[in-house]
Amino acid sequence: MENSRFEKQLTYILEIDKEKNILRQTHLSGHGRRENDAEHAWHMAIMIYLLKEYANEEIDVAKTMMMALIHDVVEIDAGDTYAYDTEGLTTQKEREEQAAERIFGLLPEDQKKELRRLFDEFEANETPEAKFAHAMDNFQPLLLNNFNDGEDWRTHGVSKTQVLKRHSMTGLGSKEIGEYSKSIIEDNVRKGNIKDE
Amino acid sequence: MENSRFEKQLTYILEIDKEKNILRQTHLSGHGRRENDAEHAWHMAIMIYLLKEYANEEIDVAKTMMMALIHDVVEIDAGDTYAYDTEGLTTQKEREEQAAERIFGLLPEDQKKELRRLFDEFEANETPEAKFAHAMDNFQPLLLNNFNDGEDWRTHGVSKTQVLKRHSMTGLGSKEIGEYSKSIIEDNVRKGNIKDE
């Protein structure tokens, strides 16, 4: 075992443990505590595997799962930016770029490049894999939030326009899940969980 | 979209959210809170991807990752059995068998069979994929625990014999990581974190 290579891999593996402490705005089902990045990514990866039949285009499942598993790693440095935090969103790209350089940079060069490529591909949202991963990134909290009677939407007082905009890209990955997401949103507008504006 | 099929998939996806509330004995790095099953599985899947070069035999990486992601799902019903809880271990198999039937049974028949096969393959620990997934299942908490100065071993007062036994299967998946695990254990015996008996 080449020690320095293995040590770099272990350094990265220990570093990403911190994702378990990065809290999102979504709450666990049953009106639970806030979800963290690692749990969210785990859930997304399983959803990718189970729902792949609804992807618009054929996807490389392993690649899409790995993309999901690592896509939030930059939040270790950059923090979670809430989807409806317009101020935070303006500086998000720059903060996340620096974080990606530092964190993937802990890995041996070949794996740094490999994960960085995967991360950039996710961000660019152009390939079938990135589009489906993004669809799951949006659909997973939608499911939890809907199951919790729209608790997170009510707390933040978000509007239908905002929610529809956020979920507008889901259809790029899966037309069917995009349509289903819209029906969930409409349903929550009717119930008064999302403001009709 | 065939509704009943999609609904079954979503029922399973919502059910496994509960894994985020199943606590293990391992603590997060930096002497953090106890880790849950979902986080542990997420960490394992990334480790499988990054450390695959150390597997004794060639592995199907996607399959091994999915195995890791779902391997603890039965603990939703059966609870987490601590590796050194000899009483709990005697009834573990039966409790987990019933849980697997119920939980995988929420899925459409084809996916139920597919995930059940993957789960059984992991449990049997005979294929290269199962052996490497088991290696990561053991190596992941070892890494965290070592990073936390052996806190979990000290709390439970476990002995070298117990710890070596638990980690004896790591070498089946990866000789190199098996050897490295032993060196970590010896080091923690020297430091007094593991009882030398």
CSV table of C-alpha atoms in Angstrom, one decimal:
chain,number,residue,atom,x,y,z
A,1,MET,CA,0.0,0.0,0.0
A,2,GLU,CA,1.5,3.3,-1.1
A,3,ASN,CA,1.2,5.2,2.1
A,4,SER,CA,0.9,8.8,1.0
A,5,ARG,CA,-1.8,7.9,-1.5
A,6,PHE,CA,-3.8,5.9,1.1
A,7,GLU,CA,-3.3,8.7,3.7
A,8,LYS,CA,-4.7,11.3,1.3
A,9,GLN,CA,-7.7,9.2,0.7
A,10,LEU,CA,-8.3,8.7,4.4
A,11,THR,CA,-7.9,12.5,5.0
A,12,TYR,CA,-10.6,13.2,2.5
A,13,ILE,CA,-12.8,10.4,4.0
A,14,LEU,CA,-12.5,11.9,7.5
A,15,GLU,CA,-13.0,15.5,6.2
A,16,ILE,CA,-16.4,14.7,4.6
A,17,ASP,CA,-17.6,13.3,8.0
A,18,LYS,CA,-18.4,17.0,8.6
A,19,GLU,CA,-21.3,16.9,6.1
A,20,LYS,CA,-23.2,15.1,8.8
A,21,ASN,CA,-23.3,18.3,10.7
A,22,ILE,CA,-24.5,20.6,7.9
A,23,LEU,CA,-28.2,21.1,8.4
A,24,ARG,CA,-30.6,21.8,5.6
A,25,GLN,CA,-34.0,23.5,5.9
A,26,THR,CA,-35.9,20.3,5.3
A,27,HIS,CA,-37.2,18.3,8.2
A,28,LEU,CA,-37.3,14.5,8.5
A,29,SER,CA,-40.7,12.8,8.0
A,30,GLY,CA,-42.9,12.7,11.0
A,31,HIS,CA,-42.1,16.4,11.8
A,32,GLY,CA,-38.6,15.4,12.8
A,33,ARG,CA,-35.4,17.3,13.3
A,34,ARG,CA,-33.7,19.1,10.4
A,35,GLU,CA,-32.0,16.9,7.8
A,36,ASN,CA,-28.3,17.0,7.2
A,37,ASP,CA,-26.4,16.9,3.9
A,38,ALA,CA,-25.1,13.3,4.3
A,39,GLU,CA,-28.6,11.9,4.9
A,40,HIS,CA,-30.0,13.9,2.0
A,41,ALA,CA,-27.3,12.5,-0.3
A,42,TRP,CA,-27.9,9.0,0.9
A,43,HIS,CA,-31.6,9.3,0.2
A,44,MET,CA,-31.0,10.8,-3.2
A,45,ALA,CA,-28.7,8.0,-4.2
A,46,ILE,CA,-31.2,5.3,-3.4
A,47,MET,CA,-33.9,7.3,-5.2
A,48,ILE,CA,-31.8,7.4,-8.3
A,49,TYR,CA,-31.4,3.7,-8.2
A,50,LEU,CA,-35.1,3.0,-7.6
A,51,LEU,CA,-36.6,5.7,-9.9
A,52,LYS,CA,-34.2,5.4,-12.8
A,53,GLU,CA,-36.9,4.1,-15.1
A,54,TYR,CA,-38.5,7.6,-15.1
A,55,ALA,CA,-35.3,9.4,-16.4
A,56,ASN,CA,-36.0,11.1,-19.7
A,57,GLU,CA,-32.7,9.7,-21.1
A,58,GLU,CA,-30.7,6.6,-20.4
A,59,ILE,CA,-28.4,7.3,-17.4
A,60,ASP,CA,-25.2,5.7,-16.0
A,61,VAL,CA,-26.7,4.8,-12.7
A,62,ALA,CA,-23.4,4.4,-10.7
A,63,LYS,CA,-22.1,7.7,-12.0
A,64,THR,CA,-25.4,9.5,-11.1
A,65,MET,CA,-25.4,8.0,-7.6
A,66,MET,CA,-21.8,9.0,-7.0
A,67,MET,CA,-22.7,12.5,-8.2
A,68,ALA,CA,-25.5,12.7,-5.7
A,69,LEU,CA,-23.3,11.3,-2.9
A,70,ILE,CA,-20.7,14.1,-3.3
A,71,HIS,CA,-22.7,17.0,-4.6
A,72,ASP,CA,-23.0,18.8,-1.3
A,73,VAL,CA,-19.5,18.4,-0.1
A,74,VAL,CA,-18.6,22.0,-0.7
A,75,GLU,CA,-21.1,23.0,2.0
A,76,ILE,CA,-18.5,22.0,4.6
A,77,ASP,CA,-16.9,25.3,3.9
A,78,ALA,CA,-19.6,27.3,2.1
A,79,GLY,CA,-22.6,26.3,4.2
A,80,ASP,CA,-26.0,25.3,3.0
A,81,THR,CA,-27.7,28.0,1.0
A,82,TYR,CA,-31.5,27.8,1.3
A,83,ALA,CA,-33.2,27.5,-2.1
A,84,TYR,CA,-35.2,30.7,-1.4
A,85,ASP,CA,-32.3,32.8,0.1
A,86,THR,CA,-31.8,35.2,-2.8
A,87,GLU,CA,-28.9,37.1,-1.1
A,88,GLY,CA,-27.0,33.9,-0.2
A,89,LEU,CA,-27.5,32.6,-3.7
A,90,THR,CA,-25.5,35.5,-5.3
A,91,THR,CA,-22.2,34.6,-3.5
A,92,GLN,CA,-22.9,30.8,-3.5
A,93,LYS,CA,-20.9,30.0,-6.7
A,94,GLU,CA,-17.7,31.7,-5.6
A,95,ARG,CA,-17.9,30.2,-2.1
A,96,GLU,CA,-18.5,26.8,-3.5
A,97,GLU,CA,-15.7,27.0,-6.0
A,98,GLN,CA,-13.1,27.7,-3.3
A,99,ALA,CA,-14.5,24.9,-1.2
A,100,ALA,CA,-14.3,22.4,-4.1
A,101,GLU,CA,-10.7,23.3,-4.7
A,102,ARG,CA,-9.8,22.8,-1.0
A,103,ILE,CA,-11.8,19.7,-0.3
A,104,PHE,CA,-11.3,17.6,-3.5
A,105,GLY,CA,-7.7,18.8,-3.3
A,106,LEU,CA,-7.2,16.5,-0.2
A,107,LEU,CA,-7.5,13.5,-2.5
A,108,PRO,CA,-4.7,12.0,-4.7
A,109,GLU,CA,-4.5,14.0,-8.0
A,110,ASP,CA,-6.3,11.4,-10.2
A,111,GLN,CA,-9.2,11.1,-7.7
A,112,LYS,CA,-9.3,14.9,-7.2
A,113,LYS,CA,-9.8,15.3,-10.9
A,114,GLU,CA,-12.4,12.6,-11.1
A,115,LEU,CA,-14.5,13.9,-8.3
A,116,ARG,CA,-14.1,17.5,-9.4
A,117,ARG,CA,-15.3,16.6,-12.9
A,118,LEU,CA,-18.3,14.8,-11.5
A,119,PHE,CA,-19.1,17.8,-9.3
A,120,ASP,CA,-18.7,20.3,-12.2
A,121,GLU,CA,-20.9,18.1,-14.4
A,122,PHE,CA,-23.6,18.1,-11.7
A,123,GLU,CA,-23.3,21.9,-11.4
A,124,ALA,CA,-23.5,22.4,-15.2
A,125,ASN,CA,-26.7,20.4,-15.3
A,126,GLU,CA,-26.3,19.4,-19.0
A,127,THR,CA,-25.8,15.7,-19.1
A,128,PRO,CA,-28.6,13.1,-18.6
A,129,GLU,CA,-26.9,12.1,-15.3
A,130,ALA,CA,-26.7,15.7,-14.0
A,131,LYS,CA,-30.3,16.4,-14.9
A,132,PHE,CA,-31.6,13.3,-13.2
A,133,ALA,CA,-29.4,13.9,-10.1
A,134,HIS,CA,-30.8,17.5,-10.0
A,135,ALA,CA,-34.4,16.1,-10.3
A,136,MET,CA,-33.8,13.9,-7.3
A,137,ASP,CA,-32.1,16.8,-5.4
A,138,ASN,CA,-35.3,18.7,-5.7
A,139,PHE,CA,-37.8,15.8,-5.5
A,140,GLN,CA,-36.4,14.4,-2.2
A,141,PRO,CA,-37.1,17.4,0.0
A,142,LEU,CA,-40.4,17.9,-1.8
A,143,LEU,CA,-41.5,14.4,-0.8
A,144,LEU,CA,-40.5,14.9,2.8
A,145,ASN,CA,-42.1,18.4,3.0
A,146,ASN,CA,-45.3,17.2,1.5
A,147,PHE,CA,-45.4,14.3,3.9
A,148,ASN,CA,-45.0,16.8,6.7
A,149,ASP,CA,-48.1,18.8,5.5
A,150,GLY,CA,-45.9,21.4,3.9
A,151,GLU,CA,-44.4,22.5,7.2
A,152,ASP,CA,-41.2,23.9,5.7
A,153,TRP,CA,-43.1,26.0,3.1
A,154,ARG,CA,-45.4,27.4,5.8
A,155,THR,CA,-42.5,28.2,8.1
A,156,HIS,CA,-40.7,30.2,5.4
A,157,GLY,CA,-43.9,31.7,3.9
A,158,VAL,CA,-42.8,30.8,0.3
A,159,SER,CA,-45.0,31.5,-2.7
A,160,LYS,CA,-46.2,29.3,-5.5
A,161,THR,CA,-44.1,31.2,-8.0
A,162,GLN,CA,-40.9,30.6,-5.9
A,163,VAL,CA,-41.7,26.9,-5.4
A,164,LEU,CA,-42.6,26.3,-9.1
A,165,LYS,CA,-39.4,28.1,-10.1
A,166,ARG,CA,-37.2,25.9,-7.9
A,167,HIS,CA,-38.8,22.7,-9.1
A,168,SER,CA,-38.9,23.8,-12.8
A,169,MET,CA,-35.8,21.8,-13.6
A,170,THR,CA,-37.1,18.5,-12.3
A,171,GLY,CA,-38.8,17.9,-15.7
A,172,LEU,CA,-35.4,18.2,-17.5
A,173,GLY,CA,-34.4,15.0,-15.7
A,174,SER,CA,-37.8,13.3,-15.6
A,175,LYS,CA,-40.9,14.6,-17.3
A,176,GLU,CA,-43.1,12.3,-15.2
A,177,ILE,CA,-41.5,13.3,-11.9
A,178,GLY,CA,-41.6,16.9,-13.0
A,179,GLU,CA,-45.4,16.6,-13.6
A,180,TYR,CA,-45.9,14.8,-10.3
A,181,SER,CA,-43.9,17.5,-8.4
A,182,LYS,CA,-46.2,20.2,-9.9
A,183,SER,CA,-49.3,18.3,-8.8
A,184,ILE,CA,-47.9,18.1,-5.2
A,185,ILE,CA,-47.2,21.9,-5.3
A,186,GLU,CA,-50.7,22.6,-6.6
A,187,ASP,CA,-52.2,20.4,-3.9
A,188,ASN,CA,-50.2,22.4,-1.2
A,189,VAL,CA,-51.3,25.7,-2.7
A,190,ARG,CA,-54.9,24.5,-2.3
A,191,LYS,CA,-54.3,23.4,1.3
A,192,GLY,CA,-52.8,26.9,2.0
A,193,ASN,CA,-49.3,25.5,2.7
A,194,ILE,CA,-47.9,27.6,-0.1
A,195,LYS,CA,-49.0,31.1,-0.8
A,196,ASP,CA,-50.9,31.5,-4.0
A,197,GLU,CA,-48.9,34.3,-5.5
B,1,MET,CA,-46.8,6.8,-15.1
B,2,GLU,CA,-48.3,3.6,-13.7
B,3,ASN,CA,-49.6,5.0,-10.4
B,4,SER,CA,-49.6,1.9,-8.2
B,5,ARG,CA,-46.0,1.1,-9.1
B,6,PHE,CA,-44.8,4.7,-8.5
B,7,GLU,CA,-46.8,4.9,-5.3
B,8,LYS,CA,-45.1,1.7,-4.0
B,9,GLN,CA,-41.7,3.1,-4.8
B,10,LEU,CA,-42.6,6.3,-3.0
B,11,THR,CA,-43.9,4.4,0.0
B,12,TYR,CA,-40.6,2.6,0.3
B,13,ILE,CA,-38.6,5.8,-0.2
B,14,LEU,CA,-40.6,7.5,2.6
B,15,GLU,CA,-40.3,4.5,4.9
B,16,ILE,CA,-36.5,4.4,4.8
B,17,ASP,CA,-36.4,8.0,5.9
B,18,LYS,CA,-36.6,6.4,9.4
B,19,GLU,CA,-33.1,5.1,9.1
B,20,LYS,CA,-32.0,8.7,9.8
B,21,ASN,CA,-33.3,8.2,13.4
B,22,ILE,CA,-31.5,4.9,14.1
B,23,LEU,CA,-28.5,5.6,16.2
B,24,ARG,CA,-25.3,3.6,16.2
B,25,GLN,CA,-22.7,3.3,18.9
B,26,THR,CA,-20.1,5.2,16.8
B,27,HIS,CA,-19.7,8.9,17.4
B,28,LEU,CA,-19.0,11.5,14.7
B,29,SER,CA,-15.4,12.8,14.3
B,30,GLY,CA,-14.5,15.6,16.7
B,31,HIS,CA,-16.3,13.7,19.6
B,32,GLY,CA,-19.6,14.5,18.0
B,33,ARG,CA,-23.1,13.0,18.5
B,34,ARG,CA,-23.9,9.4,17.7
B,35,GLU,CA,-24.0,8.5,14.1
B,36,ASN,CA,-27.1,7.2,12.4
B,37,ASP,CA,-27.6,4.4,9.9
B,38,ALA,CA,-28.2,6.7,6.9
B,39,GLU,CA,-25.0,8.7,7.4
B,40,HIS,CA,-23.0,5.5,8.0
B,41,ALA,CA,-24.3,4.0,4.7
B,42,TRP,CA,-23.5,7.3,2.8
B,43,HIS,CA,-20.0,7.3,4.2
B,44,MET,CA,-19.5,3.6,3.3
B,45,ALA,CA,-20.7,4.1,-0.3
B,46,ILE,CA,-18.2,6.9,-0.9
B,47,MET,CA,-15.4,4.8,0.7
B,48,ILE,CA,-16.3,1.9,-1.6
B,49,TYR,CA,-15.9,4.2,-4.6
B,50,LEU,CA,-12.6,5.8,-3.4
B,51,LEU,CA,-10.9,2.7,-2.0
B,52,LYS,CA,-12.0,0.1,-4.6
B,53,GLU,CA,-8.4,-0.2,-5.7
B,54,TYR,CA,-7.6,-2.1,-2.5
B,55,ALA,CA,-10.3,-4.8,-3.0
B,56,ASN,CA,-8.8,-8.3,-3.2
B,57,GLU,CA,-10.9,-9.1,-6.2
B,58,GLU,CA,-12.5,-7.0,-8.9
B,59,ILE,CA,-15.8,-5.6,-7.8
B,60,ASP,CA,-18.9,-4.2,-9.5
B,61,VAL,CA,-18.7,-0.8,-7.8
B,62,ALA,CA,-22.3,0.3,-8.4
B,63,LYS,CA,-23.6,-3.0,-7.0
B,64,THR,CA,-21.3,-2.7,-3.9
B,65,MET,CA,-22.4,0.9,-3.3
B,66,MET,CA,-26.1,0.0,-3.5
B,67,MET,CA,-25.5,-2.9,-1.1
B,68,ALA,CA,-23.9,-0.5,1.3
B,69,LEU,CA,-26.7,2.1,1.0
B,70,ILE,CA,-29.4,-0.4,1.8
B,71,HIS,CA,-27.7,-2.9,4.2
B,72,ASP,CA,-29.0,-1.4,7.4
B,73,VAL,CA,-32.6,-0.9,6.4
B,74,VAL,CA,-33.8,-3.8,8.5
B,75,GLU,CA,-32.8,-1.9,11.6
B,76,ILE,CA,-35.9,0.3,11.1
B,77,ASP,CA,-37.8,-2.6,12.7
B,78,ALA,CA,-35.0,-4.7,14.3
B,79,GLY,CA,-33.0,-1.8,15.8
B,80,ASP,CA,-29.2,-1.5,15.7
B,81,THR,CA,-27.4,-4.4,17.4
B,82,TYR,CA,-24.1,-3.3,18.8
B,83,ALA,CA,-21.2,-5.4,17.5
B,84,TYR,CA,-20.3,-6.4,21.1
B,85,ASP,CA,-23.8,-7.2,22.4
B,86,THR,CA,-23.7,-11.0,22.5
B,87,GLU,CA,-27.3,-11.3,23.8
B,88,GLY,CA,-28.8,-9.1,21.1
B,89,LEU,CA,-26.8,-10.9,18.4
B,90,THR,CA,-28.5,-14.3,19.1
B,91,THR,CA,-32.0,-12.9,18.0
B,92,GLN,CA,-30.6,-10.5,15.4
B,93,LYS,CA,-31.0,-12.8,12.4
B,94,GLU,CA,-34.7,-13.6,13.0
B,95,ARG,CA,-35.6,-10.0,13.8
B,96,GLU,CA,-33.8,-8.8,10.6
B,97,GLU,CA,-35.4,-11.5,8.4
B,98,GLN,CA,-38.9,-10.3,9.4
B,99,ALA,CA,-37.9,-6.7,8.9
B,100,ALA,CA,-36.5,-7.4,5.4
B,101,GLU,CA,-39.8,-9.1,4.4
B,102,ARG,CA,-41.9,-6.2,5.5
B,103,ILE,CA,-39.7,-3.3,4.3
B,104,PHE,CA,-38.5,-4.6,0.9
B,105,GLY,CA,-42.1,-5.8,0.5
B,106,LEU,CA,-43.3,-2.2,0.2
B,107,LEU,CA,-41.6,-2.1,-3.2
B,108,PRO,CA,-43.0,-3.4,-6.6
B,109,GLU,CA,-42.3,-7.1,-6.9
B,110,ASP,CA,-39.3,-6.8,-9.2
B,111,GLN,CA,-37.5,-4.2,-7.1
B,112,LYS,CA,-38.4,-6.1,-3.9
B,113,LYS,CA,-36.7,-9.2,-5.3
B,114,GLU,CA,-33.7,-7.2,-6.6
B,115,LEU,CA,-33.1,-5.4,-3.3
B,116,ARG,CA,-33.7,-8.5,-1.2
B,117,ARG,CA,-31.2,-10.4,-3.3
B,118,LEU,CA,-28.7,-7.6,-2.7
B,119,PHE,CA,-29.4,-7.6,1.0
B,120,ASP,CA,-29.1,-11.4,1.2
B,121,GLU,CA,-25.8,-11.3,-0.8
B,122,PHE,CA,-24.4,-8.8,1.7
B,123,GLU,CA,-25.5,-11.0,4.6
B,124,ALA,CA,-24.0,-14.2,3.1
B,125,ASN,CA,-20.7,-12.4,2.7
B,126,GLU,CA,-19.4,-14.7,-0.1
B,127,THR,CA,-19.1,-12.6,-3.2
B,128,PRO,CA,-16.3,-10.1,-3.8
B,129,GLU,CA,-18.9,-7.2,-3.5
B,130,ALA,CA,-20.3,-8.5,-0.2
B,131,LYS,CA,-16.8,-9.0,1.2
B,132,PHE,CA,-15.7,-5.5,0.3
B,133,ALA,CA,-18.9,-3.9,1.5
B,134,HIS,CA,-18.4,-5.7,4.9
B,135,ALA,CA,-14.8,-4.5,5.0
B,136,MET,CA,-16.1,-0.9,4.7
B,137,ASP,CA,-18.9,-1.6,7.2
B,138,ASN,CA,-16.2,-2.3,9.7
B,139,PHE,CA,-13.5,0.1,8.6
B,140,GLN,CA,-15.7,3.2,8.6
B,141,PRO,CA,-16.5,3.1,12.4
B,142,LEU,CA,-12.9,2.1,13.1
B,143,LEU,CA,-11.6,5.2,11.4
B,144,LEU,CA,-14.0,7.5,13.2
B,145,ASN,CA,-13.3,5.8,16.6
B,146,ASN,CA,-9.6,6.0,16.1
B,147,PHE,CA,-9.9,9.7,15.1
B,148,ASN,CA,-11.8,10.2,18.4
B,149,ASP,CA,-8.9,8.7,20.4
B,150,GLY,CA,-10.8,5.4,20.8
B,151,GLU,CA,-13.6,7.0,22.8
B,152,ASP,CA,-16.2,4.3,21.8
B,153,TRP,CA,-13.9,1.4,22.8
B,154,ARG,CA,-13.1,3.0,26.1
B,155,THR,CA,-16.8,3.7,26.9
B,156,HIS,CA,-17.7,0.1,26.3
B,157,GLY,CA,-14.6,-1.4,27.9
B,158,VAL,CA,-14.0,-3.8,25.0
B,159,SER,CA,-11.0,-6.1,24.8
B,160,LYS,CA,-8.5,-6.6,22.0
B,161,THR,CA,-9.8,-10.1,21.4
B,162,GLN,CA,-13.3,-8.7,20.8
B,163,VAL,CA,-12.1,-6.0,18.5
B,164,LEU,CA,-9.8,-8.2,16.5
B,165,LYS,CA,-12.6,-10.7,16.1
B,166,ARG,CA,-15.0,-8.1,14.8
B,167,HIS,CA,-12.5,-6.8,12.3
B,168,SER,CA,-11.2,-10.2,11.3
B,169,MET,CA,-13.4,-10.3,8.2
B,170,THR,CA,-12.0,-7.0,6.8
B,171,GLY,CA,-9.1,-8.9,5.2
B,172,LEU,CA,-11.5,-11.0,3.2
B,173,GLY,CA,-12.5,-7.9,1.3
B,174,SER,CA,-9.1,-6.1,1.3
B,175,LYS,CA,-5.9,-7.6,2.7
B,176,GLU,CA,-4.3,-4.2,2.8
B,177,ILE,CA,-7.2,-2.5,4.7
B,178,GLY,CA,-7.4,-5.6,7.0
B,179,GLU,CA,-3.7,-5.2,7.9
B,180,TYR,CA,-4.1,-1.4,8.4
B,181,SER,CA,-7.1,-2.1,10.7
B,182,LYS,CA,-5.0,-4.4,12.8
B,183,SER,CA,-2.3,-1.8,13.1
B,184,ILE,CA,-4.9,0.8,14.3
B,185,ILE,CA,-6.2,-1.7,16.8
B,186,GLU,CA,-2.7,-2.5,18.1
B,187,ASP,CA,-2.0,1.2,18.4
B,188,ASN,CA,-5.1,1.7,20.5
B,189,VAL,CA,-4.2,-1.2,22.7
B,190,ARG,CA,-0.8,0.4,23.4
B,191,LYS,CA,-2.6,3.7,24.2
B,192,GLY,CA,-4.9,1.9,26.7
B,193,ASN,CA,-8.1,2.6,24.7
B,194,ILE,CA,-8.7,-1.1,24.1
B,195,LYS,CA,-8.1,-3.6,27.0
B,196,ASP,CA,-5.2,-5.9,26.3
B,197,GLU,CA,-7.0,-9.2,26.9
